[in-house]
mmCIF file of C-alpha atoms in Angstrom:
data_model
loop_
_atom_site.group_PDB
_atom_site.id
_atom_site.type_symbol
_atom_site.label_atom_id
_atom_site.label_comp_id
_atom_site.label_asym_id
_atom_site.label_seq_id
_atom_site.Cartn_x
_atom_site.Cartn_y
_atom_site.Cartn_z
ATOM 1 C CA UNK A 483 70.090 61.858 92.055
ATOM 2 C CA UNK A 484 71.144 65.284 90.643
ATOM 3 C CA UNK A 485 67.992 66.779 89.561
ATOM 4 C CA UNK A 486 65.823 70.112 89.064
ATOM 5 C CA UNK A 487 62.518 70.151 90.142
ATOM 6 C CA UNK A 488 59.493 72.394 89.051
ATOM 7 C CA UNK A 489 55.695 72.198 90.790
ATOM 8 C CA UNK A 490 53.187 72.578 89.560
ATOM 9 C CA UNK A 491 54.292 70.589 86.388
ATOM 10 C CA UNK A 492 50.717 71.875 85.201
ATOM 11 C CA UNK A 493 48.753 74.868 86.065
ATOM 12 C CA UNK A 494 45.427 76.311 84.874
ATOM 13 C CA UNK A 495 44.522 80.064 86.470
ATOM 14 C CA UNK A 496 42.275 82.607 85.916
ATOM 15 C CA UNK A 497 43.400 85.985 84.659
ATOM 16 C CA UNK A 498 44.684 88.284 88.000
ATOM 17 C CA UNK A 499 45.107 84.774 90.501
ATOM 18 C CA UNK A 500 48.704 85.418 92.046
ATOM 19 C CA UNK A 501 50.924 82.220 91.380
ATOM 20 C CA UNK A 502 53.714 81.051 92.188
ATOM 21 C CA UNK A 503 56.312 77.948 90.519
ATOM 22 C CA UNK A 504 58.992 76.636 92.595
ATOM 23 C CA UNK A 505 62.107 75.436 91.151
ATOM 24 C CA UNK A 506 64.669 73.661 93.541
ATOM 25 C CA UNK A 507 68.457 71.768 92.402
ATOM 26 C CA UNK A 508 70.267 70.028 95.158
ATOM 27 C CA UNK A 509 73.732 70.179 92.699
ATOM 28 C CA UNK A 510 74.359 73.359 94.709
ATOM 29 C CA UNK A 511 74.794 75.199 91.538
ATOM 30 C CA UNK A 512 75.329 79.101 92.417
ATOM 31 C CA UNK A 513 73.371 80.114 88.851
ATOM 32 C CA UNK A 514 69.790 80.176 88.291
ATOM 33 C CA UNK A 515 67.794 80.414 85.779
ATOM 34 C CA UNK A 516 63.872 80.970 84.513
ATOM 35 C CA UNK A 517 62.412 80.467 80.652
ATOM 36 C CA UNK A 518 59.399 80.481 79.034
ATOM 37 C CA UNK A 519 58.913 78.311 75.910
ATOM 38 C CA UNK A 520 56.524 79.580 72.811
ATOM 39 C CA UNK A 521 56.024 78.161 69.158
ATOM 40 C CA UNK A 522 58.363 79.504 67.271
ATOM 41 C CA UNK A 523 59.878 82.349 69.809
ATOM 42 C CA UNK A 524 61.853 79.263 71.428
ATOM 43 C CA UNK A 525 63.274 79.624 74.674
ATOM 44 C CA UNK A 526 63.269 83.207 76.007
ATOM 45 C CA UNK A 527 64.985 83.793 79.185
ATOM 46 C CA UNK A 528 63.021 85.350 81.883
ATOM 47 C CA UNK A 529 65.445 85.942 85.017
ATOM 48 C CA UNK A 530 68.525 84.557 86.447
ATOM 49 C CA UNK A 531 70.445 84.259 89.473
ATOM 50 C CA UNK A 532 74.450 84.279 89.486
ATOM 51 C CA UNK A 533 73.586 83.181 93.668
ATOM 52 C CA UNK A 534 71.988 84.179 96.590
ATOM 53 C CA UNK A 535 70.152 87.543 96.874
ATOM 54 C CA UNK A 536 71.733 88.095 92.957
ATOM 55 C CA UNK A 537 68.744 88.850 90.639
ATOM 56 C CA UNK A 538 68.366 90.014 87.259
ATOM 57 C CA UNK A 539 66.394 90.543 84.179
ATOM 58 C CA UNK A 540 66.855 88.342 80.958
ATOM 59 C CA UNK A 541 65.352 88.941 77.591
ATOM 60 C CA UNK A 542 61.378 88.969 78.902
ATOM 61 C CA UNK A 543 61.068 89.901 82.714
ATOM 62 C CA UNK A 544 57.511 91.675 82.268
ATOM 63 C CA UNK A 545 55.365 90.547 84.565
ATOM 64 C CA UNK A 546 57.638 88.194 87.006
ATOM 65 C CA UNK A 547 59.346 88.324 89.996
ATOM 66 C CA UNK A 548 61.670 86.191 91.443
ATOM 67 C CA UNK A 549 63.372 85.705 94.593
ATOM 68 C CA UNK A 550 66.696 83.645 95.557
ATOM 69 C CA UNK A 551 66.825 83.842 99.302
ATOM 70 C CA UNK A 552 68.215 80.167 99.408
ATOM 71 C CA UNK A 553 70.964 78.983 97.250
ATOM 72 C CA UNK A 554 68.746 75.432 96.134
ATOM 73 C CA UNK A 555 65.106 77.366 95.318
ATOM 74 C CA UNK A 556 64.200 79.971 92.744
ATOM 75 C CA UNK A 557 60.755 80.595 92.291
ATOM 76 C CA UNK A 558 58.896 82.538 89.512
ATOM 77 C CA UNK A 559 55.916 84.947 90.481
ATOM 78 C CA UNK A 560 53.940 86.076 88.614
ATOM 79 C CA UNK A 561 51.529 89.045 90.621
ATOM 80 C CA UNK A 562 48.733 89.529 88.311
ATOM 81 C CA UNK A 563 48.874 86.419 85.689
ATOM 82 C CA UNK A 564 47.465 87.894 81.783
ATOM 83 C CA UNK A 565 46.930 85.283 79.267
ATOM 84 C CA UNK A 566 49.873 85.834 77.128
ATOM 85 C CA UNK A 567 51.711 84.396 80.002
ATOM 86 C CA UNK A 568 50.405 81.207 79.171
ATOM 87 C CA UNK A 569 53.388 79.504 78.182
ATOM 88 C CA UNK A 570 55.779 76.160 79.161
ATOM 89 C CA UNK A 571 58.395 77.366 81.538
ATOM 90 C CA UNK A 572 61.582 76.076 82.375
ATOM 91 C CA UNK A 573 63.540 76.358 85.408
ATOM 92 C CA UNK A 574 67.567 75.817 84.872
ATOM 93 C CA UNK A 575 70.841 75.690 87.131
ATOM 94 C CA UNK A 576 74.653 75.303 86.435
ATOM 95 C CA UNK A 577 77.609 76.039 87.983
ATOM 96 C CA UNK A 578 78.720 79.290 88.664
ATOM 97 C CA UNK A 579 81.235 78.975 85.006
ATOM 98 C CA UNK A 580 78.224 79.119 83.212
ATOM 99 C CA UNK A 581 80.141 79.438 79.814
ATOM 100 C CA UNK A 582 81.817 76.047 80.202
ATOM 101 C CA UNK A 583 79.092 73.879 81.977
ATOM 102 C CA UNK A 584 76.007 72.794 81.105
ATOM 103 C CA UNK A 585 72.463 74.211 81.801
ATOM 104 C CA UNK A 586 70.298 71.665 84.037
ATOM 105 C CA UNK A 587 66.753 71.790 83.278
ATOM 106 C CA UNK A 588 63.421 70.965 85.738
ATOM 107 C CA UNK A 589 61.192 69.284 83.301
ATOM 108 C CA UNK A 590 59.261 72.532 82.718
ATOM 109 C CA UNK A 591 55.411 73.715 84.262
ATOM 110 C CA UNK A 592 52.668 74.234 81.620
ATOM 111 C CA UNK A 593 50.763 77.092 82.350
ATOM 112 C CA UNK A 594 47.485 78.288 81.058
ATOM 113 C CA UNK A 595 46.424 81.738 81.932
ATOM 114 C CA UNK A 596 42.175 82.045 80.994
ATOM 115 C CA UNK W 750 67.100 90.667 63.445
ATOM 116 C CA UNK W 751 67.141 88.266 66.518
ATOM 117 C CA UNK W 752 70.134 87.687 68.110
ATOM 118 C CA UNK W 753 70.728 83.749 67.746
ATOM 119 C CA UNK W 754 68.702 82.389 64.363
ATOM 120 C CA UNK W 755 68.000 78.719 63.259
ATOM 121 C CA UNK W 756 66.055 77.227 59.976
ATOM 122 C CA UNK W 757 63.137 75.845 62.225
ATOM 123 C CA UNK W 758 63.023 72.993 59.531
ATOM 124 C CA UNK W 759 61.240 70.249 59.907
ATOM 125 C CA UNK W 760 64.329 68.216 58.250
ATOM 126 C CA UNK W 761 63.060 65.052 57.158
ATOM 127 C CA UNK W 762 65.557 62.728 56.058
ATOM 128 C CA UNK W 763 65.880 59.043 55.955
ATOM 129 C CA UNK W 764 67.643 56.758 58.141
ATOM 130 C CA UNK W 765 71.427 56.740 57.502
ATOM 131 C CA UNK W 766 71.251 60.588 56.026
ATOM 132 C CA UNK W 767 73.849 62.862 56.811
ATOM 133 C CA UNK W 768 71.824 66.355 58.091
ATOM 134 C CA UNK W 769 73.871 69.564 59.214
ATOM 135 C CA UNK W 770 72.522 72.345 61.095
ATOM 136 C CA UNK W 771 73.502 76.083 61.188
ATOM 137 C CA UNK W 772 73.185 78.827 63.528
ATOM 138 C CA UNK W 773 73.924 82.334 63.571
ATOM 139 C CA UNK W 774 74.513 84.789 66.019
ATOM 140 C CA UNK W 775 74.600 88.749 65.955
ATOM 141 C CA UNK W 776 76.698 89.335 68.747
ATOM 142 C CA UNK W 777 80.500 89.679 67.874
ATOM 143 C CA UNK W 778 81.354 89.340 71.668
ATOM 144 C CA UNK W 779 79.961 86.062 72.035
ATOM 145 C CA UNK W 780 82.274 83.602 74.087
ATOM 146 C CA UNK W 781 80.488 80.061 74.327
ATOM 147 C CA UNK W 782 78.628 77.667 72.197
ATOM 148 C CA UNK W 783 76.147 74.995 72.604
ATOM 149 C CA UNK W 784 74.154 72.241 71.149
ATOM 150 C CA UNK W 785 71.020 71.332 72.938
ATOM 151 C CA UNK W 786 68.389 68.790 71.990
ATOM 152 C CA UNK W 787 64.807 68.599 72.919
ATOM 153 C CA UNK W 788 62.571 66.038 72.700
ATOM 154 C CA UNK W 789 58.934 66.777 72.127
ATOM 155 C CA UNK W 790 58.005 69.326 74.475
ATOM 156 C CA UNK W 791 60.564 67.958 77.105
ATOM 157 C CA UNK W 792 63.157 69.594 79.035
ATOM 158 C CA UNK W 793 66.421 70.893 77.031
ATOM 159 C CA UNK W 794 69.521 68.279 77.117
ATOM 160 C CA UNK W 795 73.196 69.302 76.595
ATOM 161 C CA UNK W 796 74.379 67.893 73.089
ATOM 162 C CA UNK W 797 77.819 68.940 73.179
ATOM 163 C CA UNK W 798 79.938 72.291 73.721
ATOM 164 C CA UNK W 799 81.199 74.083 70.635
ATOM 165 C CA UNK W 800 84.834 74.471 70.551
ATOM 166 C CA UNK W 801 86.740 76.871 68.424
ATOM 167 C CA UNK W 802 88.722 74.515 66.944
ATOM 168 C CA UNK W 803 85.624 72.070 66.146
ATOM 169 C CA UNK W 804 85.050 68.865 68.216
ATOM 170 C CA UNK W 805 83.350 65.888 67.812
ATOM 171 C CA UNK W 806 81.027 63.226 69.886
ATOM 172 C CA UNK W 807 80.736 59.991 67.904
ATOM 173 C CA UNK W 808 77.993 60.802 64.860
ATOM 174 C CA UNK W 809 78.010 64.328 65.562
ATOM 175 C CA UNK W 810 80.628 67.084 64.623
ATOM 176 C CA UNK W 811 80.167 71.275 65.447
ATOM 177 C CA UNK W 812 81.877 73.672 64.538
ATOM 178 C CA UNK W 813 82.339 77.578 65.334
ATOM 179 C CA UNK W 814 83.376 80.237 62.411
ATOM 180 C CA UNK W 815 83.755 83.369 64.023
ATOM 181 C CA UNK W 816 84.406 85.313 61.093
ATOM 182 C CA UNK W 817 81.499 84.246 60.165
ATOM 183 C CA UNK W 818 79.576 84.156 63.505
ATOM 184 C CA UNK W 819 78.025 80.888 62.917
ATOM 185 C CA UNK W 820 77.807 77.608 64.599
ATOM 186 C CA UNK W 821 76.682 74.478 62.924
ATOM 187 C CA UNK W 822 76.122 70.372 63.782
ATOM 188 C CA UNK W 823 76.489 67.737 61.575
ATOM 189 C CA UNK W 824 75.066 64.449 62.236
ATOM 190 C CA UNK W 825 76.254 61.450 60.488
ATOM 191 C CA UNK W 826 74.064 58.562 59.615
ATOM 192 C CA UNK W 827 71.212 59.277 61.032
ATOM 193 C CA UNK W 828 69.169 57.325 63.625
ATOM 194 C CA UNK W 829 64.718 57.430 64.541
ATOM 195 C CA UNK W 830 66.521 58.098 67.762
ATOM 196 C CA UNK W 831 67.597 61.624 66.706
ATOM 197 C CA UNK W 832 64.477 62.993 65.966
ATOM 198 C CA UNK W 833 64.201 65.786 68.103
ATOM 199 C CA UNK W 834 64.312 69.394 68.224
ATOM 200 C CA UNK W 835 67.856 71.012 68.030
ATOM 201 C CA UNK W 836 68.793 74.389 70.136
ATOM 202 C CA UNK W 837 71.840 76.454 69.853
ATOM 203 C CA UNK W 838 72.503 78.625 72.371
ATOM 204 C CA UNK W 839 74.950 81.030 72.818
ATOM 205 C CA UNK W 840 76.357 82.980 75.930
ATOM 206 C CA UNK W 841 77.679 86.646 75.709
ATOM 207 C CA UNK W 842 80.782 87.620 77.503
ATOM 208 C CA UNK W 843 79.311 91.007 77.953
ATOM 209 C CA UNK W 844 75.959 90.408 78.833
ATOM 210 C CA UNK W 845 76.358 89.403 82.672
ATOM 211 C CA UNK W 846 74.623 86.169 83.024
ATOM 212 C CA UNK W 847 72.019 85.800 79.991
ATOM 213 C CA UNK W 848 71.809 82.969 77.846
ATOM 214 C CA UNK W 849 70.563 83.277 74.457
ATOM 215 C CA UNK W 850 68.479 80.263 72.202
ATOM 216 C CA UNK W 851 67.723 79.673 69.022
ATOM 217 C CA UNK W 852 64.259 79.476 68.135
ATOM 218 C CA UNK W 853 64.816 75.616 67.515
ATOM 219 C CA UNK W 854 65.569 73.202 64.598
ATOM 220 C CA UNK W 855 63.282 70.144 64.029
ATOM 221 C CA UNK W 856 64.602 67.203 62.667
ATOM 222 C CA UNK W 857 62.346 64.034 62.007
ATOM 223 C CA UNK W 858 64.457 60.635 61.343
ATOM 224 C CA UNK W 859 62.313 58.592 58.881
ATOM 225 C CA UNK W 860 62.769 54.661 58.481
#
């Protein structure tokens, strides 16, 4: 089954706790993408990925990393976790014509940063 | 002034109700167009693809004006099943690989 996958699907940290989400496709989809989700911001995107070892910054990359060392996984990190991090995130692939396919979405990690 | 804009709503209309959506984008080089829906909290699905010459799927019908720089959905007779929240999105040709939302448009089908 073509699918995204996100873990932790839920995630409650303390302020400063290192973290990491994993997001993994197995449609081999070169582009990559990370979002947070916030009442009434919608989605803002964080980082993407047009393939391997090709990062860069979206519309909100302050305080994330990411990595793509493997064309299936791109996780998010996020170093020092602050509370207005606390958010729903969504990880997303497509093909590498990303303005004529569709965005596939993981079914997003709720995080809660105290 | 944010680069993609939607009336958040909530649209409450009754079964059967035709409803249309607009969205509006600031960016004169933007190249494709999207409908996405969302349901409750839940990952982001692909609606449909906006064409420039307009397409439709069934009950719904978008449409681009890029004199304008709008898009906008229309949903005929409406089901509870389309409740949801409604996303446009739209992707820059001159913005290397961002995607840009809209902050969302909620629309609550009511028997």
């Amino acid at each position: 089954e073509a699918q995204v996958t996100q873990n932790p699907r839920y995630l409650i940290t303390v302020t400063g706790k290192k973290l990491t989400v994993t997001c993994s496709q197995n449609m081999n989809h070169e582009y990559m993408s990370w979002y947070r989700q916030d009442p009434g911001l919608g989605l803002r995107q964080i980082y993407y990925s047009m393939n391997v070892e090709v990062t860069d910054k979206g519309d909100v990359p302050e305080g994330y990393k990411v990595s793509r060392k493997e064309k299936r996984n791109f996780p998010l990190i996020l170093e020092s976790p602050s509370p207005n991090q606390t958010s729903l995130y969504f990880c997303a692939s497509s093909s590498s014509d990303r303005f004529s396919y569709e965005q596939y979405f993981g079914p997003g990690t709720r995080l809660t940063v105290t | 002034r944010k680069e993609v804009e939607q009336d958040p709503g909530p649209f409450n209309v009754p079964e059967g109700a035709t409803v249309a959506f607009n969205c509006t984008y600031s960016n004169s080089a933007s190249q494709s167009f999207f409908w996405y829906r969302q349901d409750c909290r839940k990952e982001p699905k692909l609606l449909m693809s906006v064409y420039s010459s307009g397409n439709e799927d069934g009950r719904f019908t978008a449409q681009l004006n890029r004199a304008s720089q709008y898009i906008s959905l229309l949903i005929r007779d409406s089901k509870l099943s389309d409740s949801a929240t409604y996303l446009c999105v739209v992707i820059p040709y001159n913005q290397g690989g961002k995607l840009i939302f809209g902050q969302g448009t909620e629309l609550s089908v009511k028997p």
